[in-house]
């Protein structure tokens, strides 16, 4: 830090000669004049570094001790600007760079989304772009609270959204829950809940409405599971009024889902030859220039992407990278029975994982994997537990006529 301050204010390297150099140094110390990196040479002269401000205070000391002071070198920003005062284009470039830096630091150049599983990052970015929030937007136009509210309204499955700005980066942290699909939270229309698939009810928690099915019963697609119509009865158990509410319940049904997948034993393997071709690219905004890039068959392309980053959260809309293309040749090969079964099992596991990411549970796996001469076949069914309950409108009835009882 001290070196940076000296460079900014400017400093001078001086040579001191004379018989009273020690007295000269004592007088400097008494007047708080700092001479750094002081060295004594064999011929008795001294060299040191002194700030510009302190150099102009040496006049009285020079006359009092009769030492000779010579300037050896000049360093620092003041001397640099003095030597470069005729280079107008250079200083204009510095001003333009500072202006560009200030402009870029006032905009968002990186939008980072994390925590999303059901909604893809690209889908969220497209929605933000529709709302006017895209790469390059001014920081002053970004309203974090409004963005979070818009995301929660558009995607009901998002139970929590946090939006914050860090430098030129906009970070979105999302938490998703398993929610029933609702139309609009603020609507006053009553509705019932209907089954979306055939299955057996394994769990039901009713908060509003009248359950028409119970745990253990089998329902079909379209059956009303929880009715939003309430019958109000009198002491004679006669209906005197109908009320309508929004049915609200957590209903889980169990059903079987067929699974079938084939893996041919013969396949074409891509074997790399070891030959590589390299290129580079530069990107500025939507403009991109590539060198050494050529579309060729028989090559697998990979890209190393490096954005220009001033600080941890200050991204510039400029990037560069390497393009690596590796040559490969297709070779006919054949899986062994064990390899085919292992591959089929991995495909099944990936399929189950994809289902569970959608919020379903897998209670049983009845899939069998068999290998014949040419194919490995995975066949069977999965027992799935899934939340159901589709909102359906209610056909309102006419209110019953009031009955009066006459006393004899």
Short mmCIF file of C-alpha atoms in Angstrom, two decimals, residues 32 112 198 377:
data_model
loop_
_atom_site.label_atom_id
_atom_site.label_comp_id
_atom_site.label_asym_id
_atom_site.label_seq_id
_atom_site.Cartn_x
_atom_site.Cartn_y
_atom_site.Cartn_z
CA UNK A 32 9.94 14.63 9.64
CA UNK A 112 -27.53 -17.02 -12.22
CA UNK A 198 -57.26 -44.43 -12.55
CA UNK A 377 -35.51 -56.23 -23.08
#
